[in-house]
Tab-separated table of C-alpha atoms in Angstrom:
chain	number	residue	atom	x	y	z
A	1	UNK	CA	-0.200	-0.116	-0.192
A	2	UNK	CA	1.458	3.132	-0.862
A	3	UNK	CA	2.356	5.606	2.006
A	4	UNK	CA	-0.096	8.923	1.880
A	5	UNK	CA	0.543	11.640	0.456
A	6	UNK	CA	1.378	15.310	2.510
A	7	UNK	CA	0.868	18.568	1.341
A	8	UNK	CA	2.379	20.953	2.887
A	9	UNK	CA	1.266	24.558	1.282
A	10	UNK	CA	3.850	27.349	2.869
A	11	UNK	CA	6.525	25.551	3.603
A	12	UNK	CA	8.544	28.602	3.208
A	13	UNK	CA	6.493	29.651	5.940
A	14	UNK	CA	8.053	29.731	10.061
A	15	UNK	CA	5.292	27.018	11.142
A	16	UNK	CA	6.096	25.255	7.774
A	17	UNK	CA	9.330	24.908	8.341
A	18	UNK	CA	9.309	23.753	11.615
A	19	UNK	CA	6.799	20.888	10.299
A	20	UNK	CA	8.960	19.858	7.437
A	21	UNK	CA	11.562	18.793	9.872
A	22	UNK	CA	9.091	17.295	12.037
A	23	UNK	CA	8.305	14.373	9.197
A	24	UNK	CA	11.395	14.711	7.456
A	25	UNK	CA	13.258	11.331	7.766
A	26	UNK	CA	9.752	9.639	7.678
A	27	UNK	CA	8.785	6.687	5.983
A	28	UNK	CA	5.634	6.190	6.140
A	29	UNK	CA	4.627	9.179	5.016
A	30	UNK	CA	5.310	11.096	1.660
A	31	UNK	CA	5.508	14.943	1.811
A	32	UNK	CA	5.244	16.915	-1.349
A	33	UNK	CA	5.666	20.918	-1.179
A	34	UNK	CA	6.292	22.472	-4.372
A	35	UNK	CA	9.396	24.558	-5.864
A	36	UNK	CA	9.757	28.037	-5.572
A	37	UNK	CA	8.463	28.214	-9.426
A	38	UNK	CA	4.973	27.415	-8.643
A	39	UNK	CA	4.135	28.274	-5.049
A	40	UNK	CA	2.354	31.194	-6.149
A	41	UNK	CA	0.967	29.559	-9.874
A	42	UNK	CA	-2.701	29.162	-8.637
A	43	UNK	CA	-3.463	26.208	-10.671
A	44	UNK	CA	-0.535	24.867	-10.351
A	45	UNK	CA	-1.184	24.582	-6.501
A	46	UNK	CA	-4.645	23.430	-7.186
A	47	UNK	CA	-3.602	19.967	-8.636
A	48	UNK	CA	-1.256	19.841	-5.559
A	49	UNK	CA	-3.484	19.852	-3.347
A	50	UNK	CA	-6.433	17.225	-5.163
A	51	UNK	CA	-3.357	14.809	-5.520
A	52	UNK	CA	-2.783	14.915	-2.004
A	53	UNK	CA	-4.334	12.233	0.723
A	54	UNK	CA	-4.059	15.290	3.576
A	55	UNK	CA	-3.187	18.990	3.046
A	56	UNK	CA	-0.981	21.619	5.461
A	57	UNK	CA	-2.746	24.546	5.201
A	58	UNK	CA	0.079	27.074	6.151
A	59	UNK	CA	-0.890	30.077	4.608
A	60	UNK	CA	-2.243	33.686	5.765
A	61	UNK	CA	-6.181	34.005	6.338
A	62	UNK	CA	-7.184	34.659	2.976
A	63	UNK	CA	-5.215	32.365	1.318
A	64	UNK	CA	-5.745	29.195	3.901
A	65	UNK	CA	-10.518	30.104	2.342
A	66	UNK	CA	-8.756	29.788	-1.529
A	67	UNK	CA	-6.888	26.911	-1.007
A	68	UNK	CA	-9.893	25.042	0.982
A	69	UNK	CA	-12.179	26.032	-1.478
A	70	UNK	CA	-10.504	25.124	-4.408
A	71	UNK	CA	-10.805	21.351	-3.101
A	72	UNK	CA	-12.786	19.770	-5.172
A	73	UNK	CA	-11.550	15.492	-4.747
A	74	UNK	CA	-13.571	14.245	-1.985
A	75	UNK	CA	-11.091	12.246	-0.584
A	76	UNK	CA	-8.976	15.301	0.395
A	77	UNK	CA	-8.262	15.647	3.487
A	78	UNK	CA	-7.298	19.199	5.337
A	79	UNK	CA	-4.916	21.012	8.694
A	80	UNK	CA	-5.479	24.253	8.328
A	81	UNK	CA	-2.301	26.020	10.438
A	82	UNK	CA	-4.267	30.027	9.983
A	83	UNK	CA	-6.611	31.459	12.141
A	84	UNK	CA	-9.049	31.133	9.118
A	85	UNK	CA	-11.386	27.927	10.106
A	86	UNK	CA	-10.624	28.003	13.710
A	87	UNK	CA	-14.637	28.794	14.907
A	88	UNK	CA	-16.063	28.011	11.563
A	89	UNK	CA	-19.118	24.695	12.398
A	90	UNK	CA	-17.691	22.148	9.646
A	91	UNK	CA	-14.069	22.305	10.780
A	92	UNK	CA	-12.781	20.339	13.980
A	93	UNK	CA	-10.937	22.346	15.965
A	94	UNK	CA	-7.492	20.838	16.429
A	95	UNK	CA	-6.882	20.437	20.165
A	96	UNK	CA	-7.324	16.923	20.688
A	97	UNK	CA	-7.334	17.037	24.695
A	98	UNK	CA	-10.269	19.187	25.019
A	99	UNK	CA	-12.388	16.975	25.416
A	100	UNK	CA	-12.630	13.061	25.949
A	101	UNK	CA	-14.261	12.423	22.751
A	102	UNK	CA	-12.149	14.869	21.011
A	103	UNK	CA	-8.851	13.106	19.558
A	104	UNK	CA	-11.756	10.676	17.780
A	105	UNK	CA	-13.315	13.841	16.123
A	106	UNK	CA	-9.864	14.534	14.962
A	107	UNK	CA	-8.536	11.059	13.711
A	108	UNK	CA	-11.642	10.610	11.803
A	109	UNK	CA	-12.727	14.299	10.338
A	110	UNK	CA	-11.734	15.198	6.748
A	111	UNK	CA	-11.574	19.695	7.758
A	112	UNK	CA	-9.427	20.153	10.706
A	113	UNK	CA	-8.523	23.987	12.107
A	114	UNK	CA	-5.021	23.635	14.113
A	115	UNK	CA	-5.360	26.086	16.930
A	116	UNK	CA	-3.809	29.055	18.185
A	117	UNK	CA	-1.063	29.645	20.211
A	118	UNK	CA	-2.513	31.726	22.585
A	119	UNK	CA	-5.741	30.068	22.123
A	120	UNK	CA	-3.852	26.524	22.941
A	121	UNK	CA	-2.861	27.643	26.853
A	122	UNK	CA	-6.057	30.163	27.525
A	123	UNK	CA	-8.888	26.120	26.352
A	124	UNK	CA	-6.114	24.884	27.860
A	125	UNK	CA	-6.687	26.345	31.030
A	126	UNK	CA	-10.544	27.512	31.045
A	127	UNK	CA	-11.953	24.252	29.099
A	128	UNK	CA	-11.872	21.505	31.789
A	129	UNK	CA	-13.029	24.326	34.919
A	130	UNK	CA	-15.992	25.883	32.693
A	131	UNK	CA	-16.941	22.267	32.160
A	132	UNK	CA	-17.201	21.651	35.600
A	133	UNK	CA	-18.584	24.483	36.916
A	134	UNK	CA	-15.578	25.402	38.659
A	135	UNK	CA	-15.741	28.910	36.753
A	136	UNK	CA	-18.940	29.758	36.062
A	137	UNK	CA	-19.167	30.955	32.734
A	138	UNK	CA	-20.019	34.849	33.326
A	139	UNK	CA	-17.100	35.136	34.139
A	140	UNK	CA	-15.058	38.346	33.974
A	141	UNK	CA	-11.712	36.303	32.177
A	142	UNK	CA	-8.557	38.665	31.668
A	143	UNK	CA	-5.753	36.518	30.128
A	144	UNK	CA	-2.673	38.039	30.037
A	145	UNK	CA	0.512	36.206	27.861
A	146	UNK	CA	4.340	37.131	26.602
A	147	UNK	CA	5.099	35.270	23.105
A	148	UNK	CA	8.637	35.264	21.594
A	149	UNK	CA	8.779	37.299	18.484
A	150	UNK	CA	8.494	34.265	16.405
A	151	UNK	CA	4.859	34.759	17.171
A	152	UNK	CA	4.621	37.340	15.092
A	153	UNK	CA	6.302	35.202	11.801
A	154	UNK	CA	8.785	36.031	9.826
A	155	UNK	CA	8.745	39.444	10.119
A	156	UNK	CA	9.614	39.026	14.170
A	157	UNK	CA	12.101	36.512	12.794
A	158	UNK	CA	13.662	39.314	10.127
A	159	UNK	CA	13.881	42.010	13.203
A	160	UNK	CA	15.682	39.831	15.344
A	161	UNK	CA	17.996	37.861	13.403
A	162	UNK	CA	18.087	39.444	9.888
A	163	UNK	CA	20.594	41.431	8.686
A	164	UNK	CA	18.885	44.939	10.447
A	165	UNK	CA	18.558	42.972	13.215
A	166	UNK	CA	17.358	45.742	16.463
A	167	UNK	CA	20.343	45.136	19.261
A	168	UNK	CA	18.390	46.375	22.144
A	169	UNK	CA	16.803	43.928	24.434
A	170	UNK	CA	12.993	44.896	24.047
A	171	UNK	CA	9.124	43.906	25.444
A	172	UNK	CA	5.940	45.702	23.531
A	173	UNK	CA	2.009	44.754	24.682
A	174	UNK	CA	-0.010	45.125	21.533
A	175	UNK	CA	-3.934	44.323	20.884
A	176	UNK	CA	-4.685	47.145	22.610
A	177	UNK	CA	-7.778	47.478	20.709
A	178	UNK	CA	-8.949	44.768	22.131
A	179	UNK	CA	-10.136	43.566	18.961
A	180	UNK	CA	-6.994	41.014	19.109
A	181	UNK	CA	-8.414	37.683	16.337
A	182	UNK	CA	-8.064	35.240	18.779
A	183	UNK	CA	-10.754	36.591	20.644
A	184	UNK	CA	-13.093	35.048	19.172
A	185	UNK	CA	-11.310	31.528	19.153
A	186	UNK	CA	-10.797	31.528	22.682
A	187	UNK	CA	-14.586	32.805	23.452
A	188	UNK	CA	-16.067	29.843	21.861
A	189	UNK	CA	-13.828	27.281	22.538
A	190	UNK	CA	-13.489	27.599	26.177
A	191	UNK	CA	-17.453	28.336	26.662
A	192	UNK	CA	-17.407	31.690	28.382
A	193	UNK	CA	-20.445	33.141	27.532
A	194	UNK	CA	-18.681	36.758	27.168
A	195	UNK	CA	-15.689	38.129	25.043
A	196	UNK	CA	-12.504	37.450	27.910
A	197	UNK	CA	-9.680	40.529	27.841
A	198	UNK	CA	-6.887	39.014	26.436
A	199	UNK	CA	-3.788	41.126	26.791
A	200	UNK	CA	-0.753	39.866	24.708
A	201	UNK	CA	2.779	40.768	24.585
A	202	UNK	CA	5.702	39.842	22.454
A	203	UNK	CA	9.586	40.152	23.839
A	204	UNK	CA	12.847	39.603	22.550
A	205	UNK	CA	13.569	36.022	22.848
A	206	UNK	CA	13.069	33.588	20.128
A	207	UNK	CA	9.988	31.388	20.822
A	208	UNK	CA	8.213	30.417	23.894
A	209	UNK	CA	4.349	31.151	25.387
A	210	UNK	CA	4.087	32.222	29.137
A	211	UNK	CA	-0.039	32.500	29.969
A	212	UNK	CA	-1.823	33.233	32.982
A	213	UNK	CA	-4.978	33.738	33.842
A	214	UNK	CA	-6.230	35.491	37.187
A	215	UNK	CA	-9.387	34.267	39.604
A	216	UNK	CA	-10.859	35.866	42.891
A	217	UNK	CA	-12.205	33.016	45.068
A	218	UNK	CA	-15.298	35.426	46.171
A	219	UNK	CA	-16.324	35.327	42.450
A	220	UNK	CA	-16.477	31.802	42.395
A	221	UNK	CA	-19.409	28.801	43.830
A	222	UNK	CA	-18.536	28.158	47.675
A	223	UNK	CA	-15.924	25.955	48.501
A	224	UNK	CA	-14.251	26.647	45.816
A	225	UNK	CA	-9.855	26.877	45.360
A	226	UNK	CA	-7.009	26.361	43.683
A	227	UNK	CA	-7.006	22.436	45.173
A	228	UNK	CA	-10.354	22.481	43.372
A	229	UNK	CA	-9.029	23.975	40.798
A	230	UNK	CA	-5.911	21.759	39.869
A	231	UNK	CA	-7.626	18.408	41.406
A	232	UNK	CA	-10.266	18.732	37.958
A	233	UNK	CA	-7.604	19.852	35.729
A	234	UNK	CA	-5.230	16.690	37.118
A	235	UNK	CA	-8.895	14.453	36.422
A	236	UNK	CA	-8.941	16.179	32.321
A	237	UNK	CA	-5.024	15.217	31.735
A	238	UNK	CA	-4.323	11.880	33.854
A	239	UNK	CA	-3.967	10.565	30.489
A	240	UNK	CA	-2.780	12.571	28.341
A	241	UNK	CA	0.599	12.232	26.816
A	242	UNK	CA	1.519	16.242	25.804
A	243	UNK	CA	-0.193	18.276	28.589
A	244	UNK	CA	1.233	18.406	31.818
A	245	UNK	CA	-0.535	19.649	35.420
A	246	UNK	CA	2.553	20.393	37.385
A	247	UNK	CA	1.868	19.881	41.736
A	248	UNK	CA	0.829	22.559	43.330
A	249	UNK	CA	4.000	21.855	46.243
A	250	UNK	CA	6.194	23.175	44.460
A	251	UNK	CA	9.713	25.700	45.873
A	252	UNK	CA	12.073	28.130	45.189
A	253	UNK	CA	12.960	27.923	40.887
A	254	UNK	CA	9.958	25.528	40.805
A	255	UNK	CA	7.847	29.098	41.542
A	256	UNK	CA	8.494	30.628	38.425
A	257	UNK	CA	7.546	29.879	34.935
A	258	UNK	CA	10.021	29.665	32.331
A	259	UNK	CA	8.360	30.536	28.907
A	260	UNK	CA	11.672	28.894	26.762
A	261	UNK	CA	11.015	25.707	29.416
A	262	UNK	CA	9.159	23.664	26.511
A	263	UNK	CA	10.988	24.974	23.338
A	264	UNK	CA	11.470	22.128	20.573
A	265	UNK	CA	8.879	19.921	21.989
A	266	UNK	CA	5.561	19.366	21.955
A	267	UNK	CA	4.117	19.477	25.895
A	268	UNK	CA	1.849	21.968	27.570
A	269	UNK	CA	1.853	22.564	31.490
A	270	UNK	CA	-0.564	23.999	33.190
A	271	UNK	CA	-0.016	24.745	36.650
A	272	UNK	CA	-2.318	26.625	39.454
A	273	UNK	CA	-1.169	28.510	42.215
A	274	UNK	CA	-2.796	29.780	45.209
A	275	UNK	CA	-3.247	31.686	48.253
A	276	UNK	CA	-5.795	30.614	50.428
A	277	UNK	CA	-6.248	33.744	53.069
A	278	UNK	CA	-5.835	36.643	49.802
A	279	UNK	CA	-8.709	34.457	47.896
A	280	UNK	CA	-7.241	34.776	44.901
A	281	UNK	CA	-5.674	32.119	42.520
A	282	UNK	CA	-3.554	32.201	39.156
A	283	UNK	CA	-3.483	29.295	36.269
A	284	UNK	CA	-0.849	29.478	34.521
A	285	UNK	CA	0.660	27.087	31.087
A	286	UNK	CA	3.805	27.020	29.546
A	287	UNK	CA	4.235	25.539	25.816
A	288	UNK	CA	6.493	26.781	22.984
A	289	UNK	CA	4.747	28.830	20.404
A	290	UNK	CA	6.601	26.968	17.522
A	291	UNK	CA	5.184	23.623	19.180
A	292	UNK	CA	2.372	22.273	20.536
A	293	UNK	CA	1.759	26.384	19.807
A	294	UNK	CA	1.899	25.585	16.400
A	295	UNK	CA	3.826	23.141	14.087
A	296	UNK	CA	3.730	20.546	17.128
A	297	UNK	CA	0.203	20.448	17.296
A	298	UNK	CA	-0.346	20.397	13.523
A	299	UNK	CA	1.964	17.132	13.508
A	300	UNK	CA	-0.220	15.504	16.497
A	301	UNK	CA	-3.378	15.947	14.518
A	302	UNK	CA	-1.910	14.713	11.457
A	303	UNK	CA	-1.187	11.046	13.415
A	304	UNK	CA	-4.357	11.154	14.515
A	305	UNK	CA	-5.579	11.423	11.537
A	306	UNK	CA	-3.635	8.941	10.248
A	307	UNK	CA	-4.551	6.395	12.865
A	308	UNK	CA	-1.499	6.837	14.780
């Protein structure tokens, strides 16, 4: 039986290059990419995407919609790494750990939308707690996050690593219009009743994310505290290979969050910090924005779709 044909459309971008690197050398699949001369040829791209078994779209949103619309072969399956289809009802959300049934949904899907890097962390923290009724769906959620400059794509990498790279350290908060494209994705897939406040930033290291969500126990149900939330997350992710819930009794260096700690992996670490007397809880997630937040997640979804 012939090995499945995997077409990476847009393999010269940050995510596409990383997916290609993660799949290079595998003998159970055949990788297909377009030569430079044909990358912007609509006919060649349409032919390639309709001849493959699974297409991985690593394109800007508009181009991803165009590529998906060009598919006329009903056996072609798609993983879209853009944000074009993340809230689309006909696309399966590619976070296999979302619910106990989600991995099976991904495995059988013809259209899978890879989650965003920030939403992977935010939804990963919130969804189990909202489903369990431990956080009210109308809670006024505030999300703070910092990512490496690669989260800005090729522009961010060129700015820091290109011939005219800046030499000074920098940290920038952005999304101040409060209409960041990740917010609808976070709201829909976490189950929040209202838009969360999302404050993203990037810093002068290459990759890695720390995302935090503060909570006040006075706004939670009586008796719900940090230990309650930690038990829920631990139970939800107990059998998951790529999501780790950290112990609550960490001390010293363990009480610090390093955004680069999981770089090069497909892992995500979740933590719950709390101060019972102050009535405050902090949910936190660490992951590689190019790993579990992008290319690693795409490969994880690919393997599920291949029945591995």
